PDB file of C-alpha atoms in Angstrom:
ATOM      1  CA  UNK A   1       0.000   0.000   0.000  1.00 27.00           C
ATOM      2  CA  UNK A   2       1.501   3.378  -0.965  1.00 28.00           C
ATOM      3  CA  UNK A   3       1.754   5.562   1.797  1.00 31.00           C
ATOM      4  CA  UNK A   4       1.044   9.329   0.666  1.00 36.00           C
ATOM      5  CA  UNK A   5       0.627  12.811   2.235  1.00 40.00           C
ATOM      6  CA  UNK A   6      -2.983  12.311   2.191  1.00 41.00           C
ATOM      7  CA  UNK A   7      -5.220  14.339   3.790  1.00 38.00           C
ATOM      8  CA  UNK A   8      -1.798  15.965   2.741  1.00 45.00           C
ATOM      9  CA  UNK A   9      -3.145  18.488   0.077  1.00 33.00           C
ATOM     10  CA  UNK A  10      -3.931  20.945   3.299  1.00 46.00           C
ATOM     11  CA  UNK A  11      -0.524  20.267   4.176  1.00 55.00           C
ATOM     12  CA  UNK A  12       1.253  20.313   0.965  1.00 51.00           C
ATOM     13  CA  UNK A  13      -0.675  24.131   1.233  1.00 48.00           C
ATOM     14  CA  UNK A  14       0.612  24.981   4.607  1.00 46.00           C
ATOM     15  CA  UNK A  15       4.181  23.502   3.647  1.00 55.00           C
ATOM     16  CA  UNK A  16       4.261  25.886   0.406  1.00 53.00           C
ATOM     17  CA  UNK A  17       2.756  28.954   2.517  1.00 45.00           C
ATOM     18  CA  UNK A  18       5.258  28.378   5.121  1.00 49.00           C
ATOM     19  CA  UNK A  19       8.179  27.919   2.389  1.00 51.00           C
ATOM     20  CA  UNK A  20       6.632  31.009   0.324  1.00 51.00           C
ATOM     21  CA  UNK A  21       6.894  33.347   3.543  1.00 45.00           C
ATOM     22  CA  UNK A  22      10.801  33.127   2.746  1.00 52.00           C
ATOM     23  CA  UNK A  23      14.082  33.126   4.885  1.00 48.00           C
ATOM     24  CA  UNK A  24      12.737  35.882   7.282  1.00 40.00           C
ATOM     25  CA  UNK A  25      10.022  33.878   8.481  1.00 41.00           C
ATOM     26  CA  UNK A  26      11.798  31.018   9.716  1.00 39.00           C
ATOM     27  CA  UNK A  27      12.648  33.660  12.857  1.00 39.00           C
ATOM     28  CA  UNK A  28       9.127  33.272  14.193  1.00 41.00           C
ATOM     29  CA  UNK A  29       7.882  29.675  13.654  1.00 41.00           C
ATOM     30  CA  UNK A  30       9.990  27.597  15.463  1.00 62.00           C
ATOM     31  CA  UNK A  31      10.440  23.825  14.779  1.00 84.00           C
ATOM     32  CA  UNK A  32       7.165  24.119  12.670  1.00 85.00           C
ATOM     33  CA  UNK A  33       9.015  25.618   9.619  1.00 88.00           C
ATOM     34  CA  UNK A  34      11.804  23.619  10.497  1.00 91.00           C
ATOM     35  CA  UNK A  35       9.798  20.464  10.281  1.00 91.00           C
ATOM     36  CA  UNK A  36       8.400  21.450   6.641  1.00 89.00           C
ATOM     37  CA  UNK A  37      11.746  22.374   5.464  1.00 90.00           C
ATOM     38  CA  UNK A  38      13.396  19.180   6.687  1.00 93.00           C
ATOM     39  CA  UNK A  39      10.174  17.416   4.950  1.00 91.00           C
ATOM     40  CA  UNK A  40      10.636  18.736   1.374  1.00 92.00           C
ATOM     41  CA  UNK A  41      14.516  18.733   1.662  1.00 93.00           C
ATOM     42  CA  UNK A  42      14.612  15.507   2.919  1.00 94.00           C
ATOM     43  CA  UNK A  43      11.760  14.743   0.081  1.00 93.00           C
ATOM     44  CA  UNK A  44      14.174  16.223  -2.538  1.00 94.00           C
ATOM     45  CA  UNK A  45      17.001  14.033  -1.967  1.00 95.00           C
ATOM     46  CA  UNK A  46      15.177  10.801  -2.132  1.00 95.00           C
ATOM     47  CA  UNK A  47      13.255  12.009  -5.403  1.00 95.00           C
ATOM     48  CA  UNK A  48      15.439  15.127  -7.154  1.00 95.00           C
ATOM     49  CA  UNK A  49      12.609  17.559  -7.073  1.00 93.00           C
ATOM     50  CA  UNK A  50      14.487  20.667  -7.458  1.00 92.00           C
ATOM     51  CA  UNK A  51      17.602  21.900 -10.272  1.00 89.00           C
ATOM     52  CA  UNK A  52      20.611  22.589  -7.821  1.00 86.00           C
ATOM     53  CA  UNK A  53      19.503  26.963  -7.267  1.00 84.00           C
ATOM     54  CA  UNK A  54      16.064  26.035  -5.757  1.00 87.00           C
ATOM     55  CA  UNK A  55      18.182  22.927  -3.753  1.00 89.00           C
ATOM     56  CA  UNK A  56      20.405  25.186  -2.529  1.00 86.00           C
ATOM     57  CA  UNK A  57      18.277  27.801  -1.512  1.00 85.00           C
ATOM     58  CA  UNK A  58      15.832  24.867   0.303  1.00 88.00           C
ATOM     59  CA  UNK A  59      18.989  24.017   2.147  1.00 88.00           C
ATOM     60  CA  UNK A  60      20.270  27.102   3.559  1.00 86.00           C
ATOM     61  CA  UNK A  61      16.710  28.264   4.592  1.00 87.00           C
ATOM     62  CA  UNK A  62      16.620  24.763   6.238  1.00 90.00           C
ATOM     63  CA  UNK A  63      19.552  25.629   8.459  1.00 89.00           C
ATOM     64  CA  UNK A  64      17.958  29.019   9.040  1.00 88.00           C
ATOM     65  CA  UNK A  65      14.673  27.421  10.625  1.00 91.00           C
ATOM     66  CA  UNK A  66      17.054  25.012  12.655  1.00 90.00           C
ATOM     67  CA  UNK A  67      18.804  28.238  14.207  1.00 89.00           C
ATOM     68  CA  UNK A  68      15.989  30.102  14.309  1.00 89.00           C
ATOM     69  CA  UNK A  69      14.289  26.775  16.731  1.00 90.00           C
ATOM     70  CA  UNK A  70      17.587  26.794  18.560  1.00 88.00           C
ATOM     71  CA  UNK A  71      17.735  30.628  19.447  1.00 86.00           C
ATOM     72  CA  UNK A  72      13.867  30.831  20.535  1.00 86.00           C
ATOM     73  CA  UNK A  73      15.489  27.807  23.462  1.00 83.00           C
ATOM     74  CA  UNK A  74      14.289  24.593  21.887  1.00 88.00           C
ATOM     75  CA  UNK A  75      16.333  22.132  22.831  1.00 86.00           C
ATOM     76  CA  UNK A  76      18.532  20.276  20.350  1.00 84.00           C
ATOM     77  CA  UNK A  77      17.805  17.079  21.123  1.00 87.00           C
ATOM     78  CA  UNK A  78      13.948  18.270  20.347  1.00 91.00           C
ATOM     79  CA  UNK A  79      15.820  19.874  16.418  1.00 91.00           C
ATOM     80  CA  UNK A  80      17.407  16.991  16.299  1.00 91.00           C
ATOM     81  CA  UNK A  81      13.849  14.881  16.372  1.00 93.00           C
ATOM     82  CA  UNK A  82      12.056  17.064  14.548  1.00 93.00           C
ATOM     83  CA  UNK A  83      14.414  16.447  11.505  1.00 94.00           C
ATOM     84  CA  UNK A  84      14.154  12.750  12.307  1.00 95.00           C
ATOM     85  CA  UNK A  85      10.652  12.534  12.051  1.00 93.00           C
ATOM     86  CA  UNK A  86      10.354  15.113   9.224  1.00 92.00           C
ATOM     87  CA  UNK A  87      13.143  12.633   7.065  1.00 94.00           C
ATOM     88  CA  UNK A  88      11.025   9.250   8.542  1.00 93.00           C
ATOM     89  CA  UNK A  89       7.753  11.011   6.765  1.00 90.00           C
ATOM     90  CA  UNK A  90       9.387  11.926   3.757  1.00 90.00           C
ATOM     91  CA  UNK A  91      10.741   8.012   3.109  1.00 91.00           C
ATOM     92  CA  UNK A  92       6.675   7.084   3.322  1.00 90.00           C
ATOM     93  CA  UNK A  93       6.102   9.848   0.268  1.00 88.00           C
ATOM     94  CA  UNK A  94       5.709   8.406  -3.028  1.00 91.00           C
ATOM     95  CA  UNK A  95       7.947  10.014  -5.353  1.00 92.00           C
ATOM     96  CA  UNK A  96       4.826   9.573  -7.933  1.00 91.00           C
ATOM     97  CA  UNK A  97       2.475  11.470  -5.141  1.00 88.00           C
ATOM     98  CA  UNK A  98       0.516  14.235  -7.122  1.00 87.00           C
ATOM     99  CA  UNK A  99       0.398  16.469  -3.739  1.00 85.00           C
ATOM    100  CA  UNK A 100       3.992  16.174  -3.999  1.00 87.00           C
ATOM    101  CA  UNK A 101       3.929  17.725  -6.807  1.00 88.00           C
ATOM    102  CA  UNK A 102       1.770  20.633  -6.011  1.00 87.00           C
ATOM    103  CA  UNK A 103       4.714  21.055  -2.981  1.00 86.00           C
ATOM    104  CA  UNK A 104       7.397  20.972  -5.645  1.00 88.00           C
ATOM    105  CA  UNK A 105       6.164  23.345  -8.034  1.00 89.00           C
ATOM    106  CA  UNK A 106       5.395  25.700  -4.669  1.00 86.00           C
ATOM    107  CA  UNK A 107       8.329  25.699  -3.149  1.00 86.00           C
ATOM    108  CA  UNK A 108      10.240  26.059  -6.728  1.00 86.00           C
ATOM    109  CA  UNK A 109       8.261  29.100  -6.956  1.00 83.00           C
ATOM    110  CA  UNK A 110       9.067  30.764  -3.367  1.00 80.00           C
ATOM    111  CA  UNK A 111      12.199  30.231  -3.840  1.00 80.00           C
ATOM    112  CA  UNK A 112      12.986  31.814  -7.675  1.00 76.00           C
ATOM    113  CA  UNK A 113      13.499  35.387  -6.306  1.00 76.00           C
ATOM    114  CA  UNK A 114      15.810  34.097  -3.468  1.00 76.00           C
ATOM    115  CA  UNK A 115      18.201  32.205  -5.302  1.00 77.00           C
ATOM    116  CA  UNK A 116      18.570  35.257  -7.455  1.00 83.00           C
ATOM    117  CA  UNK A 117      18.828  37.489  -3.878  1.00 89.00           C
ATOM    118  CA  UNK A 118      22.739  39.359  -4.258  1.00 93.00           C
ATOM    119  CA  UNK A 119      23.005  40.161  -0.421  1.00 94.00           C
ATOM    120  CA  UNK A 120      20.896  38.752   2.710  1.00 93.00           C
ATOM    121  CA  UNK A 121      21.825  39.558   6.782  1.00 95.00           C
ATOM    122  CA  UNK A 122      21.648  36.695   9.011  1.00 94.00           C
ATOM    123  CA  UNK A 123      20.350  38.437  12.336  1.00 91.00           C
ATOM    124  CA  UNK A 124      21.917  36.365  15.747  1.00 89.00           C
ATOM    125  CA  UNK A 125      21.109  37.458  18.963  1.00 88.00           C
ATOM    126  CA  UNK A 126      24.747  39.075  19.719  1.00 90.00           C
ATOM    127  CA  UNK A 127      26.193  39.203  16.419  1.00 93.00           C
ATOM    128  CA  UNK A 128      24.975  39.514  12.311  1.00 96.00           C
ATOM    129  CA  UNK A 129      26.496  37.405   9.334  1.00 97.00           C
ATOM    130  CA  UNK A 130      26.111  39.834   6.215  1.00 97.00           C
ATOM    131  CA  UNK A 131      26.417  37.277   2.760  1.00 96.00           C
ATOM    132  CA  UNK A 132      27.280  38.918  -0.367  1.00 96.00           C
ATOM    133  CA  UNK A 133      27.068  37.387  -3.771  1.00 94.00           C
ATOM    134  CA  UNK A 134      27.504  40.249  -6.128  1.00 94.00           C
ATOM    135  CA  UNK A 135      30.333  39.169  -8.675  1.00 90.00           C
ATOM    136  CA  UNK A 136      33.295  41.188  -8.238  1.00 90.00           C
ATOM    137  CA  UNK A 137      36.977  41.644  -9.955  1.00 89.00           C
ATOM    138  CA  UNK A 138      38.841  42.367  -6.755  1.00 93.00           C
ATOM    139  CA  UNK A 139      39.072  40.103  -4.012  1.00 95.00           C
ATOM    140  CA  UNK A 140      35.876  40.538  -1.400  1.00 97.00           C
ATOM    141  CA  UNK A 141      34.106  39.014   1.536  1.00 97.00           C
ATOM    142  CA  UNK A 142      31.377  36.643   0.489  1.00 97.00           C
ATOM    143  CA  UNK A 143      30.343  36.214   4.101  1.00 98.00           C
ATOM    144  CA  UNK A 144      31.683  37.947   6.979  1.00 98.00           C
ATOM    145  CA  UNK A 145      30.675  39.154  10.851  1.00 98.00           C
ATOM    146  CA  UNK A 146      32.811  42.254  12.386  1.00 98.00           C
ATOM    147  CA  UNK A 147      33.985  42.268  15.920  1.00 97.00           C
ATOM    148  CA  UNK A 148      36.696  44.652  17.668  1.00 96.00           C
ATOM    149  CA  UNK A 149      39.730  43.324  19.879  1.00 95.00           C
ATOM    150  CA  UNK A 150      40.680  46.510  21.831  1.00 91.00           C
ATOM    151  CA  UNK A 151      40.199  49.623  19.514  1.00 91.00           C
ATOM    152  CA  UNK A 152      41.265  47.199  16.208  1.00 94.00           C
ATOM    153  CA  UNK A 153      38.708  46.140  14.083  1.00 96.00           C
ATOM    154  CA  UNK A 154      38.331  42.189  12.995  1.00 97.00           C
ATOM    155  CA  UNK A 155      36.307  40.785  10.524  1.00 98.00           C
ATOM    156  CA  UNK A 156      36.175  36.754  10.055  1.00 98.00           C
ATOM    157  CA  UNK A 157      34.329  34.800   7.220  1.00 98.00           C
ATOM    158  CA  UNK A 158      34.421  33.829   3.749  1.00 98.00           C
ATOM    159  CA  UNK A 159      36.480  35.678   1.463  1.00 97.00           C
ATOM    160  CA  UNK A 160      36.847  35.317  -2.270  1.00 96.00           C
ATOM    161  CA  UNK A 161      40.136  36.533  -4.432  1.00 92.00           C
ATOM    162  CA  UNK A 162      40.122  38.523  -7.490  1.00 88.00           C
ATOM    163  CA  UNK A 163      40.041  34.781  -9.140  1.00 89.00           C
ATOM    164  CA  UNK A 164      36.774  33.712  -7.154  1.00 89.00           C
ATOM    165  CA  UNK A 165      38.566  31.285  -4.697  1.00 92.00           C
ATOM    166  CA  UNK A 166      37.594  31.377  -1.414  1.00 95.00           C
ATOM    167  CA  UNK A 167      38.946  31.026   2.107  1.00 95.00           C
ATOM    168  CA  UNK A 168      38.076  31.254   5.602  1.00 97.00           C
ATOM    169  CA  UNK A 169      39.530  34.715   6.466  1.00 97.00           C
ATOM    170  CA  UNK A 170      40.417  36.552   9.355  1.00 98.00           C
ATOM    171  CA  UNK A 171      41.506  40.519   8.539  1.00 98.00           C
ATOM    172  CA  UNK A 172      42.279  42.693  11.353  1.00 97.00           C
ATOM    173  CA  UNK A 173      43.555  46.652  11.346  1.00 95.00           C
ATOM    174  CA  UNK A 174      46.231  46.398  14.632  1.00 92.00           C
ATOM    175  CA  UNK A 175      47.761  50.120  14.734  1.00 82.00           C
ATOM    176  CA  UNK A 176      51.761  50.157  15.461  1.00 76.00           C
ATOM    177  CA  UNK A 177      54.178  47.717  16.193  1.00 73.00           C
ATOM    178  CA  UNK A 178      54.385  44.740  17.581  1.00 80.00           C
ATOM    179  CA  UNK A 179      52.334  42.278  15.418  1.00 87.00           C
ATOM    180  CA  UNK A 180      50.960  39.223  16.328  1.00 94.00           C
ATOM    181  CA  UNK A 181      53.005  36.041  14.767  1.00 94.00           C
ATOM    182  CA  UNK A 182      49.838  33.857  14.994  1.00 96.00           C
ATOM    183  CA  UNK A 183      45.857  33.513  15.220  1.00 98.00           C
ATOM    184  CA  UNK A 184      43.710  30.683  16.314  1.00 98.00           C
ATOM    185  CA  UNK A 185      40.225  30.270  17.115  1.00 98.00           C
ATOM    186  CA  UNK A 186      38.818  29.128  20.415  1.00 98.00           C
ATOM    187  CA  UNK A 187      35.439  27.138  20.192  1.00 98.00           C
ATOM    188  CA  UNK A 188      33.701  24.285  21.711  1.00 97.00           C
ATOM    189  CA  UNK A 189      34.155  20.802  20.941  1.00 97.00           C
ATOM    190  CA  UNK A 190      30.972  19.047  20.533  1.00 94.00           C
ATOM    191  CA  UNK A 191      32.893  15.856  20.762  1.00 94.00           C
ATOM    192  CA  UNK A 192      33.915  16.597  24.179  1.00 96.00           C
ATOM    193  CA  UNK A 193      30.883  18.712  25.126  1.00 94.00           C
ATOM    194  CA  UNK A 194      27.605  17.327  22.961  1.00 90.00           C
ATOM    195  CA  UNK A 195      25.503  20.230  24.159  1.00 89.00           C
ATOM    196  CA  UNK A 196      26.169  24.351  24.648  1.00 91.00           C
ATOM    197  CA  UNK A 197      27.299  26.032  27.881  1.00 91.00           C
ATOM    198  CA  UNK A 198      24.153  28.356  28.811  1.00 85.00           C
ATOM    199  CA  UNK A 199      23.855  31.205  32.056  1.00 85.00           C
ATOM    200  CA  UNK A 200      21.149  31.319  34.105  1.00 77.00           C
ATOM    201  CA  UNK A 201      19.668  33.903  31.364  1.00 77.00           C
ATOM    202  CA  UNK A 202      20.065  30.776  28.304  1.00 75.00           C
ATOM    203  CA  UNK A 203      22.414  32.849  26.332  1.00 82.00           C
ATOM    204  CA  UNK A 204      25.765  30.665  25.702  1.00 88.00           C
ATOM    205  CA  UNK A 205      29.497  31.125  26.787  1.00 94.00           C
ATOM    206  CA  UNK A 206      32.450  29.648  25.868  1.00 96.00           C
ATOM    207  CA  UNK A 207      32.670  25.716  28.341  1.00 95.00           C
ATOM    208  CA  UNK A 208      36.218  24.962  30.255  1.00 96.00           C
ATOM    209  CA  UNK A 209      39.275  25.085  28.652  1.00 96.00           C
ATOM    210  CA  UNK A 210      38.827  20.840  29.167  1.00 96.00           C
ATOM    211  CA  UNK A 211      35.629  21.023  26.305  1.00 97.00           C
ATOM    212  CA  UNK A 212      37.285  23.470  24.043  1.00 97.00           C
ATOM    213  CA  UNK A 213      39.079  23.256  20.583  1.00 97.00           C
ATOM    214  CA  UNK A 214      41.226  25.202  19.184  1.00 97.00           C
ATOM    215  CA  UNK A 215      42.406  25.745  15.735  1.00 97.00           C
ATOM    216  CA  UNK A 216      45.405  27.262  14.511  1.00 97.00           C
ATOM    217  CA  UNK A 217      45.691  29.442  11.356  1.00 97.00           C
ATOM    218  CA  UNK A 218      47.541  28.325   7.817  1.00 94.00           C
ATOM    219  CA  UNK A 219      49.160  31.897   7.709  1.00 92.00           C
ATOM    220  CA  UNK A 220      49.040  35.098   7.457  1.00 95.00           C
ATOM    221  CA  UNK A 221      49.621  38.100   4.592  1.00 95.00           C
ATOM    222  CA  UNK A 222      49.000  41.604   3.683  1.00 95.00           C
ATOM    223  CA  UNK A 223      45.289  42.145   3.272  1.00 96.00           C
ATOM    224  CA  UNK A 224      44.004  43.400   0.297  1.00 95.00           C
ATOM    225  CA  UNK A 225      42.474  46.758   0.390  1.00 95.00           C
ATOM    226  CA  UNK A 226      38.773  46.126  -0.398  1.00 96.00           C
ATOM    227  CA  UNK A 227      38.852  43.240   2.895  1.00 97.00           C
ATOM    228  CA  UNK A 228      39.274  46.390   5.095  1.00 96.00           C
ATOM    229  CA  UNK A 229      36.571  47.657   7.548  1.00 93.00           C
ATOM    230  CA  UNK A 230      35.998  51.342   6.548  1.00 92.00           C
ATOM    231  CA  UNK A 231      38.470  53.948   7.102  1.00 91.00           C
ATOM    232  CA  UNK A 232      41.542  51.569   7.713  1.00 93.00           C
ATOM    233  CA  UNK A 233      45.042  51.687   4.991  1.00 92.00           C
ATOM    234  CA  UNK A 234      46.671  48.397   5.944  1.00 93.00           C
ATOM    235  CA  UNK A 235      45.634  45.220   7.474  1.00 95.00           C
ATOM    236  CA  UNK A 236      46.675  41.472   7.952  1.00 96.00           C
ATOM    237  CA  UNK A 237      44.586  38.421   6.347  1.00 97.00           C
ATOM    238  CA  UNK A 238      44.683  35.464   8.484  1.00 97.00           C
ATOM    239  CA  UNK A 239      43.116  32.064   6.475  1.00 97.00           C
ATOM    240  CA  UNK A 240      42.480  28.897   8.467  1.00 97.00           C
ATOM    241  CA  UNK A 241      41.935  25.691   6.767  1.00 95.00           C
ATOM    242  CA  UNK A 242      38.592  24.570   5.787  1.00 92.00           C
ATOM    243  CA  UNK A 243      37.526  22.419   8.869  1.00 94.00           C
ATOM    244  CA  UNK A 244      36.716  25.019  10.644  1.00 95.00           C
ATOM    245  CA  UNK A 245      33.871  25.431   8.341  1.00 94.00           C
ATOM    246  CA  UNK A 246      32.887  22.520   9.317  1.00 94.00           C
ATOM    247  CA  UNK A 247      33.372  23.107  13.001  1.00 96.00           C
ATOM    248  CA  UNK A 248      31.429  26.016  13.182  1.00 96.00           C
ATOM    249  CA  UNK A 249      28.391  24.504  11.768  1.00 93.00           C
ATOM    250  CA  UNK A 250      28.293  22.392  14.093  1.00 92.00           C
ATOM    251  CA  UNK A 251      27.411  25.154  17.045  1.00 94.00           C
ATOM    252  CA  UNK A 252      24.493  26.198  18.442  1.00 92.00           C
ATOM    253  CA  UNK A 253      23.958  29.258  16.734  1.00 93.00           C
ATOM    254  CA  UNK A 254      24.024  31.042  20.318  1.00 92.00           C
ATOM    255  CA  UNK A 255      27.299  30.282  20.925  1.00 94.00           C
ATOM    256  CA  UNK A 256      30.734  32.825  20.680  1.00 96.00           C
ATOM    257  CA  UNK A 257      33.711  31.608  19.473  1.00 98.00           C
ATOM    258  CA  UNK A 258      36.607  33.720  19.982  1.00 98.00           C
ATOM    259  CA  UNK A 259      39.595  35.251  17.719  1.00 98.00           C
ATOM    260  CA  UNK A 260      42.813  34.587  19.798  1.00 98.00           C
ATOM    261  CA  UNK A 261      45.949  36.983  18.201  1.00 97.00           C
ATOM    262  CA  UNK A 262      49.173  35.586  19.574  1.00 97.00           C
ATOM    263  CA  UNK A 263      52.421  38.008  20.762  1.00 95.00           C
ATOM    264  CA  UNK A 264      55.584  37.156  20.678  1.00 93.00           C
ATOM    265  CA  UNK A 265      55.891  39.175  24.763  1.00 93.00           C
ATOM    266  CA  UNK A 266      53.269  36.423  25.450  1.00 95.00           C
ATOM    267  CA  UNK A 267      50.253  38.716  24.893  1.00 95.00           C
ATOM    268  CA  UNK A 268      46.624  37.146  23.624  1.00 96.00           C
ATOM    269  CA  UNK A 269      44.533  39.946  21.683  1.00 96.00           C
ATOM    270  CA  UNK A 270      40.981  38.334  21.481  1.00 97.00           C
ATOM    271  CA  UNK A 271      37.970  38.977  19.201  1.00 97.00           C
ATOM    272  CA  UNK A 272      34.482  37.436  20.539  1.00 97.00           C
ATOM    273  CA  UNK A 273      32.075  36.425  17.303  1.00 98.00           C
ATOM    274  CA  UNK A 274      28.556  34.840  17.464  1.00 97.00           C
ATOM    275  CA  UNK A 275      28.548  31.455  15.834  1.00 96.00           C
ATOM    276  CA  UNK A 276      24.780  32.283  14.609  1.00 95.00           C
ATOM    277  CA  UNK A 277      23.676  31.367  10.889  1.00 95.00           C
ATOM    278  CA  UNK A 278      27.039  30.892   9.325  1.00 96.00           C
ATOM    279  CA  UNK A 279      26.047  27.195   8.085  1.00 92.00           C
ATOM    280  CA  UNK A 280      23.354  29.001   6.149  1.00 92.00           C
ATOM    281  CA  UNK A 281      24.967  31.842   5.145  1.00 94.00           C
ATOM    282  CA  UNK A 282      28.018  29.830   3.794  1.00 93.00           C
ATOM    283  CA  UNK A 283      24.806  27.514   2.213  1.00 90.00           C
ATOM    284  CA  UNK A 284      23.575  30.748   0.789  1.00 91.00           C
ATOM    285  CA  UNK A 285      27.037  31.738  -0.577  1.00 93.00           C
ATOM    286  CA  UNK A 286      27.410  28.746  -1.971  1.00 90.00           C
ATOM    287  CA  UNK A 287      24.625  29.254  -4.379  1.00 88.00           C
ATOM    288  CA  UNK A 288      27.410  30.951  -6.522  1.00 89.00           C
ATOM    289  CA  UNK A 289      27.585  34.929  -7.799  1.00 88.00           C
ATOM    290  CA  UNK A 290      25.006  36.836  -9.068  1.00 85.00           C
TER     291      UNK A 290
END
């Protein structure tokens, strides 16, 4: 017997409506739009509903709703069920299911104008991820947060090169001598920790040194002049390898990680950043230039 969305077409509607209110409305609806998302996602990858833009798009508003759930204090064991049963639902869908249909053709729909969106902010509690896709001839950030260590402005992100290839960037403005000889980042390790530190108030904080990571950077260079936060002549570009990428997606999107700049007189400079949406802003970025 094949097992269908029925009395689905009301809920192929809601899932389109939901999916049609775009990326901004994910703040608001909790694990509701994260369940739908998860649904049709998961639904895509078993049947290929969508070309790769619309996929793309699906995915990083998927990751949106999942931070958005996290931030509003659901816990992530709850996320982490909601996607379960949301994936367990779509494997009972017949790829063949008309009302599947009617959610394809929806959902390709709400999602033609953001796939073709240049620039989008993703809004954290503490800290905002600004994604830029315009094509550009000099080198640029695709994805970036600011932060200050002392009076000396940091940025961290993606970055792209005049060629289009793009790193994991650090670029900081220090003013006089001495400067620093490295930079790591300072995060928790979900393999040591599985869930976030939280105060009294839920907001997270960085766990014990014992439940941290750290990761060191590849090296360092004179930073091109268009990386630079406004008003600033010189700067250094830090890149880190791309696991950190990976690392960072894996954090509650309420939790800091922190910038550490190294002196040689023994000296840590740090720079506190908001791990927030940066697995769907780097999903968003990765939907290519526009």
């Amino acid at each position: 017997m094949r097992i269908g969305l029925s009395p689905g077409i009301t809920r192929a509607l809601v899932i389109a409506v939901v999916l049609a209110a775009g990326p901004a409305g994910a703040r608001a609806d909790g694990t509701g739009t994260y369940y739908d998302r998860s649904f049709v996602l998961a639904a895509h990858e078993k049947c290929r509903l969508f070309q790769a833009p619309v996929a793309g798009a699906l995915a990083a508003a998927t990751l949106q709703a999942r931070g958005a759930a996290l931030r509003a204090g659901t816990p992530e064991a709850t996320v982490r069920a909601t996607a379960d049963r949301a994936r367990v639902r779509a494997r009972q869908v017949s790829c063949a299911d008309p009302e599947l249909a009617t959610v394809r053709d929806r959902v390709a729909h709400a999602f033609a104008g953001w796939q073709r969106t240049p620039r989008m902010d993703f809004i954290g509690e503490r800290g905002t991820w600004t994604a830029d896709r315009v094509r550009r001839e000099a080198s640029a950030w695709r994805l970036a947060q600011p932060s200050m260590t002392g009076g000396s402005p940091v940025r961290f992100g993606i970055s792209a090169d005049a060629d289009g290839r793009e790193s994991l960037t650090a670029v900081v403005s220090f003013v006089g001598r001495p400067r620093p000889y490295a930079a790591r980042l300072v995060m928790r390790d979900p393999d040591l920790a599985a869930r976030p530190w939280l105060t009294a108030a839920g907001s997270a904080v960085l766990p014990p040194v014992s439940a941290r990571q750290q990761m060191l950077s590849a090296g360092t260079a004179p930073a091109a002049q268009t990386l630079l936060a406004m008003g600033r002549k010189q700067g250094e570009v830090w890149t880190f390898p791309a696991t950190v990428g990976e690392a960072l997606s894996r954090l509650d999107p309420r939790e800091p990680f922190v910038l550490e700049f190294l002196f040689r007189d023994g000296s840590v400079a740090p720079a506190v950043f908001e791990a927030g949406d940066f697995a769907a802003g780097r999903a968003f970025v990765a939907l290519g230039p526009v």
